[in-house]
Amino acid sequence: MRATFEATPNIAVVKYWGKRDEKLILPTEGSLSFTMDETLKTRTTVVYSKKFKADSFWLNGQKIDLSDKETAERLQLLDVIRRKAGIQDKAHIASLNCFPTAAGFASSAAGLAALSCAASMAAGLKLNPRETSMLARLGSGSACRSVLGGFVEWKKGVKADGSDSFAEQVAPATHWPEIRNVIAVVDATKKKVSSRAGMKQTVATSQLYKARLAYLPGLIHDMKKAVLAKDFETFGELTMRESSNMHAVMLDTWPPILYLNDHSKDVMHAVNEFNANGIQAAYTFDAGPNAHVYTTKNQAGAVQKMLEEIPGVTETLVCGVGNGPKRLETGHLLDESGNVIPHAFNQSKGIVFT
Amino acid sequence: MRATFEATPNIAVVKYWGKRDEKLILPTEGSLSFTMDETLKTRTTVVYSKKFKADSFWLNGQKIDLSDKETAERLQLLDVIRRKAGIQDKAHIASLNCFPTAAGFASSAAGLAALSCAASMAAGLKLNPRETSMLARLGSGSACRSVLGGFVEWKKGVKADGSDSFAEQVAPATHWPEIRNVIAVVDATKKKVSSRAGMKQTVATSQLYKARLAYLPGLIHDMKKAVLAKDFETFGELTMRESSNMHAVMLDTWPPILYLNDHSKDVMHAVNEFNANGIQAAYTFDAGPNAHVYTTKNQAGAVQKMLEEIPGVTETLVCGVGNGPKRLETGHLLDESGNVIPHAFNQSKGIVFT
């Protein structure tokens, strides 16, 4: 009844921004992303036991208060797993973000993907990626894409019960191994609006949102085609336009949601200049000001240098495309009785486990 | 054959962003604005003479090169006036921005409105405001609204020749005399994309633009209703949402158009906080980062103070609503022979003429 998994973030090129079902986390449209390699990863161990009086959760060694409403919602997948497995045991969960820096890339996607894998495995369920992705989706929509490696689509689905809204691999990491994502961390002092609250506001108030929804199916088709053809020029332009399209409907939300800052804009301008003779780099921004610049292996160094020269960019990091979650046989964060293994958490954030 | 007019800028609450005819400057949709009072104004003198070999233009005392394509396009209204008046005389034009500070609020709207009035009058034409507004429109679309005072609508029109695309007063300045516009000038280092080029790109590339066009007719109806009812709460919310809607389609343009900067965002956040107990102030941003915050007389001082406390706001200025262009019998910038009157230009920008 113990399992440990590692999972990695995914960075969308067609973004998820809006739900058609708040409880089941069903999206208004499909989305597409690359799952990142292990440059950034989250490790999670789950143990079930009849002895536990309640579910408990340790994140980076700190016990987390599960009475918080949003945290409780994110863990609803535990009840689904117990129902499927026919057990009532409570769970101990320990999770550790193994990031090379303290840059704050805490990724709910990586965390929820690792949790879905570990919690279902520890409960004795043998799920396929589609089923696991639906569990992850219940914790954090975009997490469902991190259950698979390579280039991944989250299918919108049409059913009310969510049974056709899952992630599917479009192409494995080996299809386009040259793809890199250069992350540019920028100074940001502004308070962040949570994605969950923000996208709800957008769906409710943006005058432009329906036009975005009308645009996305064709974009998803074109983006998949570009990736399958390894056509970076098309992929890059579509990626940048899609990022701005999402931030446009965020701005058009009432009250407005403003994630991009002047440093983000500087990155956009610098990338556009870098691309003067053809698109070789493509920015995309999630619900925050940090830039993710997709490029290819032979340009990654030049892109990183270009980004490092922008005032306000405090740190850069180059990721490749990864293979999705993997099960670990050693390096558990909890012992078999569900007790935290202290030395597992004593490692600094700067050290990636082996 | 000499006439001098003063005109003032207008600040739109439903914005003009997109042409259906590039040459005749016909908009894709209607727009609405208040014409400002004489806090900011432009004075223009026009003289025609058979003795002049060419049209000449002095702006703030400097002779302007009329071979520049964009300047030439802006002055196409002179040929229209000559055709209407049956004259072929060349014109001398002198224009002076009478702004209390050097803050850079050079307003093509005020300039082109004053020019349309002065140039048609000097040519012996007796035009009504509708006809004058159509002349101003040929110079700079939004200038057509500055030909009238108070709350003004630029009618989209449907005819190919532009004869039904003109400005019309919705309510005079006396209807809602309490309205104020507090201008917040912010630090801006970025190079500005010209409105003319920018809106053309938006029409050509934004996926969201059609949704904006679908939204505007209802918005224009609701905005007029709110102003006629002097309902600031509704007026303010619609104004802020419309500003963001326009900047959203700018962001959704390819390549993206980014006028708002971090200081603009700070103003937006500060105004939203100021409005915590009800909307008493409403920001709107034109094609640049400076904020125009509409409010009412009894709140203007508090709004100005609030804006002055925002880091990055370098200057504020309070304007009321004005009555539109007026003809001057003294204070000409050119003598009757069309020679520049030097002392008229010797006055500093800090001095408003009497």
XYZ file of C-alpha atoms in Angstrom:
708
model
C 0.000 0.000 0.000
C 2.910 2.366 -0.738
C 3.920 3.914 -4.028
C 6.278 6.706 -5.064
C 6.219 8.555 -8.379
C 7.994 11.465 -9.952
C 6.277 13.739 -12.467
C 7.232 16.905 -14.306
C 5.442 20.111 -15.291
C 3.977 20.700 -18.724
C 4.009 23.993 -20.575
C 0.984 24.546 -22.764
C 1.124 26.001 -26.254
C -2.670 25.995 -26.490
C -3.803 27.087 -23.063
C -6.510 25.917 -20.710
C -8.453 28.921 -19.446
C -12.040 28.246 -18.499
C -14.205 25.430 -17.182
C -17.574 24.134 -18.294
C -17.895 22.232 -15.010
C -16.337 23.641 -11.846
C -16.614 20.480 -9.765
C -15.394 17.926 -12.311
C -12.849 20.379 -13.809
C -14.097 20.016 -17.353
C -12.649 22.589 -19.753
C -14.480 24.801 -22.232
C -12.003 23.714 -24.895
C -9.081 21.384 -25.505
C -5.441 22.272 -24.899
C -1.948 21.156 -25.940
C 1.385 21.043 -24.145
C 4.834 19.558 -24.017
C 5.631 17.666 -20.840
C 8.998 18.864 -19.551
C 11.984 16.697 -18.746
C 13.299 16.136 -15.218
C 14.986 19.509 -14.921
C 11.949 20.345 -12.778
C 10.170 17.480 -11.081
C 8.004 16.605 -8.126
C 8.298 13.381 -6.144
C 5.304 12.061 -4.241
C 4.850 9.063 -1.940
C 1.440 7.775 -0.853
C 0.703 5.226 1.879
C -2.775 4.023 2.898
C -3.479 2.494 6.289
C -6.472 1.597 8.390
C -4.496 3.033 11.312
C -4.571 6.596 9.978
C -7.340 8.697 11.491
C -7.281 11.253 8.678
C -5.621 12.077 5.393
C -2.339 13.932 5.966
C -0.149 15.810 3.537
C 3.442 17.010 3.809
C 4.717 19.367 1.120
C 8.471 19.965 1.051
C 8.577 18.670 4.634
C 5.845 20.968 5.965
C 2.527 19.553 7.139
C -0.272 21.175 5.134
C -3.626 22.170 6.603
C -6.234 20.147 4.733
C -9.159 22.098 6.126
C -8.398 24.791 3.554
C -11.165 24.631 0.955
C -8.967 24.819 -2.149
C -6.559 22.170 -0.849
C -9.491 19.913 0.006
C -10.889 20.354 -3.502
C -7.531 19.446 -5.023
C -7.511 16.202 -3.018
C -11.008 15.069 -4.024
C -9.272 12.542 -6.276
C -8.358 10.517 -3.153
C -12.017 9.779 -2.514
C -12.510 8.799 -6.136
C -9.576 6.404 -5.887
C -10.867 4.883 -2.647
C -14.276 4.387 -4.208
C -12.754 2.688 -7.249
C -10.494 0.521 -5.088
C -13.208 -0.331 -2.579
C -11.136 0.841 0.372
C -11.791 3.358 3.103
C -8.259 3.744 4.422
C -6.960 7.229 4.992
C -3.798 8.310 3.180
C -0.488 9.827 4.122
C 0.975 11.831 1.290
C 4.405 13.414 1.077
C 5.497 15.540 -1.826
C 8.783 17.249 -2.638
C 9.532 19.706 -5.400
C 12.962 18.761 -6.697
C 13.850 21.985 -8.440
C 17.420 23.076 -9.127
C 16.675 26.561 -7.833
C 14.292 28.281 -5.496
C 12.804 30.256 -8.364
C 9.275 29.440 -7.400
C 8.230 27.106 -10.158
C 6.071 25.135 -7.780
C 3.967 23.258 -10.206
C 0.566 21.996 -9.252
C 0.576 20.085 -12.552
C 3.641 18.010 -11.654
C 2.399 17.542 -8.092
C -1.084 16.383 -9.017
C 0.204 14.107 -11.779
C 2.611 12.427 -9.362
C -0.136 12.171 -6.749
C -2.611 10.562 -9.157
C -0.078 7.952 -10.169
C 1.116 7.214 -6.626
C -2.292 7.289 -4.942
C -3.932 4.984 -7.473
C -0.995 2.560 -7.496
C -0.805 2.457 -3.675
C -4.545 1.744 -3.598
C -3.944 -1.306 -5.744
C -5.551 0.124 -8.882
C -3.996 -0.633 -12.234
C -5.084 2.329 -14.312
C -4.145 3.253 -17.841
C -2.828 6.773 -18.574
C -6.266 7.924 -19.706
C -7.823 6.951 -16.370
C -4.911 8.390 -14.405
C -5.153 11.660 -16.331
C -8.810 11.971 -15.377
C -7.853 11.619 -11.717
C -5.170 14.274 -12.071
C -7.703 16.515 -13.834
C -9.865 16.463 -10.696
C -6.960 17.932 -8.720
C -5.820 20.555 -11.207
C -7.070 20.679 -14.782
C -3.770 21.110 -16.566
C -2.190 18.379 -14.406
C -3.915 15.781 -16.564
C -1.450 16.581 -19.359
C 1.559 15.797 -17.118
C 0.430 12.172 -16.818
C 1.839 11.576 -20.302
C 5.193 12.441 -21.849
C 5.961 14.188 -25.120
C 3.365 16.339 -26.873
C 0.014 15.915 -25.184
C -3.577 16.911 -25.869
C -6.201 17.356 -23.221
C -9.424 16.423 -24.972
C -12.261 18.728 -24.111
C -14.876 16.003 -24.115
C -18.614 16.596 -24.290
C -20.069 14.291 -21.642
C -21.468 15.726 -18.436
C -19.697 13.115 -16.285
C -16.266 14.003 -17.690
C -15.547 10.474 -18.857
C -14.337 11.709 -22.251
C -12.203 14.586 -20.959
C -8.699 13.143 -20.608
C -5.150 13.522 -21.830
C -3.757 11.724 -24.839
C -0.267 11.629 -26.267
C -0.079 13.231 -29.721
C 3.629 12.452 -30.165
C 6.253 10.957 -27.850
C 9.262 12.958 -26.648
C 11.381 11.154 -29.248
C 9.336 12.640 -32.109
C 10.927 16.090 -31.835
C 13.825 15.651 -29.402
C 15.379 18.999 -30.388
C 12.628 21.045 -28.694
C 13.786 23.126 -25.729
C 11.962 25.426 -23.350
C 14.064 28.275 -22.002
C 12.423 29.619 -18.874
C 13.045 33.274 -18.039
C 12.186 34.154 -14.461
C 11.371 37.861 -14.129
C 11.008 40.235 -11.214
C 7.411 40.259 -10.081
C 6.039 42.081 -7.097
C 2.358 41.927 -7.907
C -0.031 39.686 -6.058
C -1.149 36.790 -8.158
C -4.782 36.154 -8.966
C -5.363 32.393 -8.665
C -5.987 30.670 -11.992
C -9.048 28.995 -10.599
C -10.737 32.264 -9.644
C -9.392 34.127 -12.663
C -10.662 31.771 -15.340
C -14.070 31.673 -13.708
C -14.235 35.467 -13.961
C -13.145 35.378 -17.590
C -15.858 32.911 -18.562
C -18.424 35.032 -16.710
C -17.431 38.494 -17.933
C -15.179 38.637 -21.009
C -16.898 39.916 -24.139
C -14.163 38.312 -26.234
C -14.106 34.880 -24.642
C -16.530 33.240 -27.052
C -14.370 34.363 -29.956
C -11.414 32.665 -28.277
C -13.429 29.468 -27.952
C -14.368 29.653 -31.611
C -10.694 30.098 -32.517
C -9.293 27.221 -30.466
C -10.480 24.085 -32.341
C -8.848 25.237 -35.582
C -5.750 26.301 -33.676
C -5.469 22.893 -32.008
C -5.697 21.241 -35.409
C -3.034 23.538 -36.896
C -0.740 23.243 -33.875
C -0.818 19.444 -33.918
C -0.089 19.483 -37.627
C 2.872 21.832 -37.123
C 4.322 19.711 -34.326
C 3.838 16.464 -36.243
C 5.605 18.080 -39.226
C 8.282 19.561 -36.915
C 7.549 22.922 -38.551
C 9.009 25.317 -35.981
C 8.134 28.479 -37.914
C 4.410 27.695 -37.837
C 4.548 26.176 -34.355
C 6.302 29.280 -33.026
C 3.958 31.830 -34.531
C 0.867 29.926 -33.390
C 2.357 29.560 -29.900
C 3.036 33.283 -29.503
C -0.325 34.315 -30.915
C -2.124 31.876 -28.662
C -0.317 33.168 -25.571
C -1.379 36.720 -26.375
C -4.896 35.571 -27.176
C -5.256 34.093 -23.691
C -3.776 37.154 -21.997
C -6.107 39.314 -24.098
C -9.220 37.617 -22.714
C -7.680 37.905 -19.247
C -7.321 41.673 -19.780
C -10.884 41.777 -21.108
C -12.110 40.147 -17.886
C -13.902 42.289 -15.318
C -12.166 43.207 -13.125
C -9.168 42.830 -15.445
C -6.544 40.125 -14.890
C -3.059 41.418 -15.577
C -0.353 38.761 -15.456
C 2.131 40.181 -17.963
C 4.432 42.890 -16.654
C 6.970 45.211 -18.310
C 9.641 42.498 -18.133
C 7.319 40.050 -19.868
C 6.768 42.663 -22.568
C 10.535 43.144 -22.874
C 10.875 39.407 -23.448
C 8.171 39.551 -26.131
C 9.946 42.413 -27.896
C 13.350 40.740 -27.603
C 12.056 37.445 -28.993
C 10.413 39.265 -31.886
C 13.738 40.940 -32.655
C 15.553 37.621 -32.329
C 13.139 36.280 -34.940
C 13.749 39.089 -37.437
C 14.923 36.612 -40.073
C 12.483 33.823 -39.281
C 10.880 32.393 -36.174
C 13.415 30.404 -34.151
C 12.072 31.164 -30.682
C 8.520 31.454 -29.369
C 7.415 32.864 -26.015
C 4.432 31.669 -24.084
C 3.186 32.937 -20.711
C 1.018 31.042 -18.260
C -0.873 32.745 -15.427
C 2.142 34.827 -14.432
C 4.867 37.073 -15.840
C 7.614 34.436 -16.291
C 8.382 33.581 -19.890
C 8.663 30.118 -21.409
C 10.532 30.428 -24.661
C 10.308 27.407 -26.914
C 13.192 26.933 -29.292
C 15.327 24.114 -30.682
C 18.549 22.613 -29.365
C 20.867 24.472 -31.728
C 19.348 27.847 -30.777
C 18.901 27.234 -27.042
C 22.228 28.799 -26.082
C 21.595 31.931 -28.132
C 18.063 32.231 -26.762
C 19.283 31.831 -23.192
C 21.948 34.504 -23.757
C 19.396 36.837 -25.338
C 17.045 36.384 -22.379
C 19.806 36.841 -19.799
C 20.642 40.232 -21.299
C 17.137 41.588 -20.631
C 17.020 43.754 -17.485
C 14.495 42.266 -15.081
C 15.208 38.675 -16.103
C 16.674 37.244 -12.900
C 17.296 33.653 -13.938
C 17.048 31.307 -16.906
C 16.730 27.560 -17.135
C 16.732 25.236 -20.153
C 14.363 22.248 -20.187
C 13.858 19.527 -22.742
C 10.778 17.404 -23.372
C 10.240 14.494 -21.012
C 8.637 11.078 -20.886
C 6.027 11.613 -18.190
C 5.728 10.187 -14.664
C 7.864 7.299 -13.500
C 7.583 4.963 -10.557
C 10.478 4.829 -8.096
C 11.454 1.732 -6.122
C 13.790 3.695 -3.842
C 13.844 7.228 -2.526
C 10.427 7.085 -0.852
C 9.411 10.100 1.228
C 7.373 7.990 3.693
C 8.271 4.649 5.279
C 5.939 1.676 4.900
C 4.024 2.722 8.006
C 3.404 6.162 6.535
C 5.893 8.039 8.681
C 7.832 10.849 7.094
C 11.444 9.894 6.365
C 13.089 13.059 7.644
C 16.363 12.825 5.739
C 14.396 12.688 2.462
C 13.327 16.252 3.125
C 16.631 17.441 4.469
C 18.024 17.740 1.025
C 18.089 21.279 -0.176
C 15.895 22.427 -3.016
C 19.058 22.728 -5.035
C 19.636 19.020 -5.147
C 17.836 16.746 -7.532
C 17.395 13.240 -6.142
C 18.934 10.247 -7.837
C -9.125 84.578 -46.499
C -7.821 84.209 -42.905
C -9.374 82.373 -40.000
C -8.162 81.275 -36.566
C -9.775 78.615 -34.395
C -9.045 76.896 -31.147
C -10.070 73.309 -30.514
C -9.554 70.823 -27.707
C -8.839 67.083 -27.469
C -11.527 64.517 -26.854
C -11.102 61.415 -24.727
C -13.102 58.456 -25.948
C -15.032 56.128 -23.684
C -15.947 53.896 -26.621
C -12.781 53.768 -28.672
C -12.072 53.988 -32.376
C -9.698 51.182 -33.378
C -10.025 50.032 -36.950
C -10.961 51.361 -40.371
C -13.221 49.957 -43.025
C -11.754 52.436 -45.535
C -8.125 53.510 -45.190
C -8.315 56.466 -47.555
C -11.584 58.036 -46.389
C -10.901 57.105 -42.738
C -14.175 55.280 -42.247
C -14.363 53.294 -39.018
C -15.427 49.694 -38.503
C -17.724 50.873 -35.704
C -18.990 53.989 -33.974
C -17.308 55.638 -30.987
C -18.130 58.020 -28.136
C -16.134 60.700 -26.316
C -16.239 63.781 -24.181
C -14.636 66.842 -25.709
C -12.291 68.387 -23.145
C -12.323 71.965 -21.940
C -9.584 74.486 -22.723
C -7.105 73.094 -20.210
C -5.497 71.583 -23.303
C -6.084 73.333 -26.597
C -4.636 73.863 -30.024
C -4.841 77.151 -31.923
C -4.629 77.149 -35.697
C -4.591 79.979 -38.265
C -5.092 79.394 -41.981
C -4.497 81.889 -44.790
C -5.010 81.179 -48.497
C -3.314 83.188 -51.191
C -2.701 82.962 -54.915
C 0.803 84.202 -54.126
C 1.769 81.033 -52.194
C 3.656 78.512 -54.315
C 2.893 75.611 -52.008
C 1.059 74.668 -48.846
C 3.182 75.414 -45.776
C 2.722 74.347 -42.192
C 4.293 75.630 -38.987
C 3.703 73.590 -35.825
C 4.703 75.259 -32.548
C 6.831 77.658 -34.601
C 8.689 74.958 -36.535
C 8.224 74.562 -40.254
C 7.032 71.019 -40.977
C 8.170 68.933 -43.953
C 5.027 68.202 -45.963
C 6.718 65.661 -48.203
C 6.356 63.136 -45.390
C 3.685 60.655 -46.481
C 1.716 60.563 -43.233
C 1.680 64.359 -42.905
C 0.532 64.669 -46.515
C -2.293 62.204 -45.855
C -3.407 64.172 -42.822
C -3.646 67.316 -44.945
C -5.753 65.770 -47.725
C -8.662 67.725 -46.281
C -7.162 70.924 -47.743
C -7.756 69.641 -51.256
C -11.302 68.676 -50.372
C -11.921 72.195 -49.047
C -10.423 73.805 -52.156
C -12.587 71.628 -54.366
C -15.729 72.543 -52.397
C -14.814 76.246 -52.384
C -13.787 76.301 -56.050
C -10.369 77.757 -55.286
C -6.863 76.603 -56.078
C -4.945 78.865 -53.707
C -2.265 77.287 -51.591
C -2.536 77.595 -47.810
C -0.300 78.747 -45.019
C -1.140 77.011 -41.774
C 0.227 77.732 -38.332
C -0.683 75.680 -35.322
C 0.241 75.998 -31.654
C -0.408 73.550 -28.855
C -1.353 75.686 -25.865
C -0.727 73.163 -23.136
C 0.004 74.144 -19.551
C 2.916 71.734 -19.411
C 5.328 70.037 -21.714
C 3.859 66.669 -20.832
C 3.507 65.628 -24.416
C -0.223 65.626 -24.900
C 0.155 66.753 -28.468
C -3.259 65.949 -29.754
C -3.844 65.311 -33.410
C -7.555 65.427 -32.637
C -7.465 69.020 -31.377
C -5.127 70.031 -34.182
C -7.148 68.536 -36.996
C -10.438 69.867 -35.575
C -9.013 73.387 -35.381
C -7.573 73.031 -38.880
C -10.870 71.834 -40.371
C -12.709 74.797 -38.882
C -10.084 77.386 -39.813
C -9.322 76.043 -43.287
C -12.963 75.801 -44.338
C -13.818 79.221 -42.897
C -10.796 80.887 -44.529
C -11.822 79.332 -47.847
C -15.181 81.050 -47.537
C -17.147 77.877 -46.846
C -19.959 78.008 -44.346
C -20.144 74.434 -43.137
C -22.274 72.929 -40.410
C -20.603 70.830 -37.684
C -21.506 67.615 -39.486
C -19.678 68.715 -42.630
C -16.737 70.074 -40.655
C -16.464 66.839 -38.723
C -16.212 64.906 -41.979
C -13.299 67.118 -43.016
C -11.561 66.563 -39.686
C -12.160 62.823 -40.058
C -10.081 62.844 -43.254
C -7.134 64.195 -41.258
C -7.406 61.976 -38.212
C -10.435 59.793 -37.541
C -10.998 60.649 -33.911
C -10.535 64.366 -34.667
C -14.069 64.441 -36.062
C -15.390 64.186 -32.493
C -13.493 67.325 -31.390
C -15.515 69.441 -33.826
C -18.373 69.323 -31.322
C -18.511 70.010 -27.598
C -19.960 67.904 -24.806
C -20.640 64.202 -25.264
C -20.149 63.239 -28.890
C -20.805 60.214 -31.076
C -18.905 59.431 -34.237
C -21.450 57.596 -36.367
C -19.974 54.634 -38.159
C -22.036 55.162 -41.316
C -22.548 52.532 -43.973
C -22.009 54.405 -47.255
C -18.881 53.798 -49.299
C -18.321 57.537 -49.870
C -18.289 58.303 -46.122
C -21.108 60.822 -46.350
C -22.890 59.295 -43.345
C -19.820 58.909 -41.141
C -19.699 62.070 -39.056
C -19.795 63.349 -35.488
C -22.976 64.287 -33.681
C -23.504 65.790 -30.255
C -25.323 63.396 -27.908
C -25.442 65.903 -25.030
C -23.944 69.374 -24.549
C -21.288 70.093 -21.925
C -23.989 71.597 -19.723
C -25.818 68.265 -19.480
C -23.329 66.760 -17.008
C -21.089 69.651 -15.974
C -19.662 67.726 -13.009
C -17.666 65.328 -15.213
C -13.886 65.609 -14.850
C -11.008 63.831 -16.531
C -7.913 63.468 -14.381
C -4.947 62.777 -16.621
C -2.068 60.785 -15.129
C 1.127 61.042 -17.124
C 3.358 58.027 -16.526
C 6.970 57.207 -17.263
C 7.211 55.578 -20.650
C 10.380 54.607 -22.417
C 8.946 52.311 -25.026
C 8.704 53.267 -28.641
C 5.160 53.925 -29.659
C 3.471 52.039 -32.490
C 1.465 54.574 -34.517
C -2.301 54.199 -34.154
C -2.705 54.219 -37.887
C -0.399 51.253 -38.441
C -1.500 49.485 -35.269
C -5.226 49.452 -35.944
C -4.626 48.204 -39.466
C -2.680 45.255 -38.041
C -5.440 44.542 -35.532
C -8.119 44.423 -38.197
C -5.918 42.125 -40.298
C -4.734 39.698 -37.618
C -6.696 39.689 -34.340
C -8.806 36.591 -33.794
C -10.881 38.511 -31.248
C -11.550 41.659 -33.250
C -14.868 40.532 -34.712
C -16.153 39.824 -31.212
C -15.216 43.400 -30.272
C -17.158 44.711 -33.254
C -20.154 42.618 -32.253
C -19.935 44.037 -28.714
C -19.678 47.713 -29.635
C -23.180 48.603 -30.918
C -24.824 47.452 -27.688
C -22.106 49.150 -25.670
C -22.648 52.440 -27.507
C -26.359 52.196 -26.748
C -25.752 51.464 -23.056
C -23.064 54.125 -22.715
C -25.287 56.849 -24.198
C -28.102 55.790 -21.896
C -25.788 55.957 -18.848
C -24.491 59.417 -19.779
C -27.970 60.751 -20.521
C -29.094 59.425 -17.124
C -25.910 60.766 -15.470
C -25.424 57.279 -14.035
C -21.727 57.359 -13.126
C -21.646 53.823 -11.749
C -22.722 52.306 -15.066
C -20.785 54.833 -17.138
C -17.623 54.090 -15.162
C -17.816 50.321 -15.378
C -18.551 50.392 -19.103
C -15.688 52.848 -19.651
C -13.123 50.681 -17.870
C -14.290 47.472 -19.515
C -14.217 49.092 -22.931
C -10.680 50.371 -22.426
C -9.491 46.875 -21.557
C -11.454 45.411 -24.444
C -9.569 47.623 -26.893
C -6.187 46.879 -25.323
C -7.087 43.183 -25.401
C -7.527 43.175 -29.178
C -4.287 45.159 -29.427
C -2.513 42.429 -27.448
C -4.191 39.805 -29.651
C -2.756 41.539 -32.738
C 0.178 39.928 -34.528
C 2.790 41.114 -33.810
C 1.281 42.192 -30.482
C 0.668 45.863 -29.677
C 1.514 46.639 -26.066
C 0.605 50.170 -24.979
C -0.134 49.588 -21.286
C 2.910 49.419 -19.006
C 3.375 48.546 -15.331
C 2.466 52.104 -14.300
C -0.760 51.898 -16.305
C -1.521 48.635 -14.506
C -0.786 50.318 -11.169
C -3.322 53.009 -12.056
C -5.884 50.337 -12.932
C -5.332 48.572 -9.605
C -5.412 51.840 -7.638
C -8.645 52.964 -9.294
C -10.228 49.577 -8.590
C -9.258 49.945 -4.927
C -10.560 53.524 -4.879
C -13.864 52.115 -6.128
C -14.141 49.463 -3.422
C -17.440 50.916 -2.207
C -18.860 51.869 -5.581
C -17.487 53.193 -8.847
C -16.525 56.851 -8.512
C -13.569 56.879 -10.886
C -13.019 55.160 -14.245
C -9.754 54.790 -16.120
C -9.436 54.714 -19.867
C -6.251 54.384 -21.938
C -5.771 55.489 -25.520
C -2.903 54.270 -27.698
C -0.352 54.849 -24.944
C 0.325 54.224 -21.258
C -1.029 57.524 -19.852
C -4.254 57.199 -17.906
C -7.394 59.293 -18.286
C -9.459 58.868 -15.177
C -13.035 60.070 -15.475
C -14.678 61.132 -12.237
C -16.971 63.864 -10.961
C -16.186 67.298 -9.553
C -16.563 66.352 -5.897
C -14.166 63.399 -6.283
C -11.616 65.035 -8.582
C -9.335 66.153 -5.756
C -9.300 62.726 -4.129
C -8.697 61.033 -7.478
C -5.854 63.395 -8.287
C -4.265 62.736 -4.885
C -4.678 58.988 -5.316
C -3.008 59.129 -8.740
C -0.168 61.340 -7.546
C 0.712 58.778 -4.894
C 1.358 56.059 -7.487
C 5.095 55.633 -8.199
C 5.700 56.232 -11.881
C 2.956 58.846 -12.221
C 4.980 61.948 -13.057
C 2.207 64.492 -13.459
C -1.536 64.922 -13.178
C -3.942 67.372 -14.750
C -7.660 67.910 -14.243
C -9.851 68.724 -17.272
C -13.554 69.429 -17.536
C -15.847 68.973 -20.510
C -15.729 71.714 -23.143
C -17.878 73.325 -25.786
C -15.904 72.481 -28.886
C -13.948 74.717 -31.305
C -14.284 78.478 -31.205
C -13.324 81.163 -33.671
C -10.887 83.853 -32.523
C -10.892 87.433 -33.821
C -7.529 88.214 -32.232
C -4.438 86.189 -31.456
C -3.827 85.006 -35.025
C -0.631 83.039 -35.647
C -0.255 84.369 -39.207
C -0.712 87.904 -40.481
C -3.158 88.598 -43.301
C -0.436 87.966 -45.877
C 0.238 84.567 -44.371
C 3.500 85.439 -42.656
C 4.187 83.887 -39.297
C 3.704 86.343 -36.432
C 6.849 85.482 -34.460
C 5.765 86.771 -31.056
C 2.715 84.489 -31.186
C 5.085 81.570 -30.996
C 7.435 83.113 -28.498
C 5.076 82.376 -25.687
C 6.116 79.386 -23.682
C 4.099 76.209 -23.716
C 3.236 76.962 -20.108
C 1.121 79.963 -21.054
C -2.395 79.650 -22.367
C -3.317 82.507 -24.688
C -6.123 84.927 -23.819
